[in-house]
Short mmCIF file of C-alpha atoms in Angstrom, two decimals:
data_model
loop_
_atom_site.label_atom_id
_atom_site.label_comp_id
_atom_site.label_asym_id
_atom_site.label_seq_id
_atom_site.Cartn_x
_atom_site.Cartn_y
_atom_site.Cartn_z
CA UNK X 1 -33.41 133.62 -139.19
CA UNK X 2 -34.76 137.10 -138.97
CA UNK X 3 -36.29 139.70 -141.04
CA UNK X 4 -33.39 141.59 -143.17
CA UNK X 5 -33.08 144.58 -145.58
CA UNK X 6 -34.97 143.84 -148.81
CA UNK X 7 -31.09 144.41 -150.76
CA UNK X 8 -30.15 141.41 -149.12
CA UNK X 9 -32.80 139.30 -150.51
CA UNK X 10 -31.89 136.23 -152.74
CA UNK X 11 -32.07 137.29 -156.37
CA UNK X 12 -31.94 133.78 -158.37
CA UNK X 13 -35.88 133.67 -158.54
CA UNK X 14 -36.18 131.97 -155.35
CA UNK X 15 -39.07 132.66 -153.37
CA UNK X 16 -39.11 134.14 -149.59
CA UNK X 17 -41.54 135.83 -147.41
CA UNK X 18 -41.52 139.74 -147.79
CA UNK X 19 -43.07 142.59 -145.90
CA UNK X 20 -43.61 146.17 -145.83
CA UNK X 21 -45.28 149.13 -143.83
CA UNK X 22 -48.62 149.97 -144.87
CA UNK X 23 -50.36 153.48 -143.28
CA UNK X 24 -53.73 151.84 -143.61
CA UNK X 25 -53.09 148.20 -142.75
CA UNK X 26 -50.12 148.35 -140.76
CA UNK X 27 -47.04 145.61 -141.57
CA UNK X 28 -48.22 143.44 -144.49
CA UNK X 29 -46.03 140.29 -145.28
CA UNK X 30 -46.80 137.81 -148.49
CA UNK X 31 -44.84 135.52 -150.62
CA UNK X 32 -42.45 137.72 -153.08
CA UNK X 33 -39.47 136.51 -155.51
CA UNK X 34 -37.00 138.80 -157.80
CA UNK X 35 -37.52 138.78 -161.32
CA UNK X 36 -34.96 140.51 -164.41
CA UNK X 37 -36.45 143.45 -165.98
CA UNK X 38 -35.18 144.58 -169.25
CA UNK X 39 -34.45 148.31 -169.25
CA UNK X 40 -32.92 149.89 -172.25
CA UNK X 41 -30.49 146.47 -172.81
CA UNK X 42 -29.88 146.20 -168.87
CA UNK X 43 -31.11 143.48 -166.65
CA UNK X 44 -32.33 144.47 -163.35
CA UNK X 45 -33.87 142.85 -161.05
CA UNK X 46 -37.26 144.38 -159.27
CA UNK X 47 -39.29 142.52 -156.74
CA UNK X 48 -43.02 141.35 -157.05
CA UNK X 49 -45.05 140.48 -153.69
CA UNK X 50 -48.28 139.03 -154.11
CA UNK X 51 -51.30 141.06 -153.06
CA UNK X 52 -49.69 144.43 -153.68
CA UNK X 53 -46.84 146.56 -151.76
CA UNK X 54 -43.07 147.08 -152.06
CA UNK X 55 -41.51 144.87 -149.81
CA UNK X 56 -38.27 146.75 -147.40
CA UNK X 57 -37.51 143.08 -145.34
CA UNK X 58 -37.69 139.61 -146.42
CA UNK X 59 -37.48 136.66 -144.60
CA UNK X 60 -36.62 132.54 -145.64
CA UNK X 61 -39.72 130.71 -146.56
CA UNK X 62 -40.41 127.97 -143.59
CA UNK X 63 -39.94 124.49 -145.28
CA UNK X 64 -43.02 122.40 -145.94
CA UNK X 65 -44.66 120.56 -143.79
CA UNK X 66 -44.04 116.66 -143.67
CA UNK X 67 -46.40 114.24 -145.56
#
């Protein structure tokens, strides 16, 4: 799979890899998922990537490694 446009992104809470430009570090990529935000009675979703950033492309999560 490759990188698409953040829009595109699942938005049932599962979790993928996102990634955004960054003028001081360059790309930056980190695990993200969407969560609903209450505004004013209306449920929107808005996207949380750990370690900071807005995230414009996600990607699938690789599957685990085997046991």
């Amino acid at each position: 799979m490759n990188w698409q446009p953040i829009e595109t992104a699942p938005k049932d809470g599962t979790q993928f890899v996102g990634g955004c430009w960054q003028e001081l570090y360059g790309w930056t990529w980190n695990k993200c998922r969407f969560y609903d935000e209450d505004k004013h009675g209306i449920r929107e979703p808005y996207v949380v990537m750990d370690g900071g950033g807005l995230p414009t492309h996600w990607i699938s999560l690789p599957p685990p490694p085997s046991r």
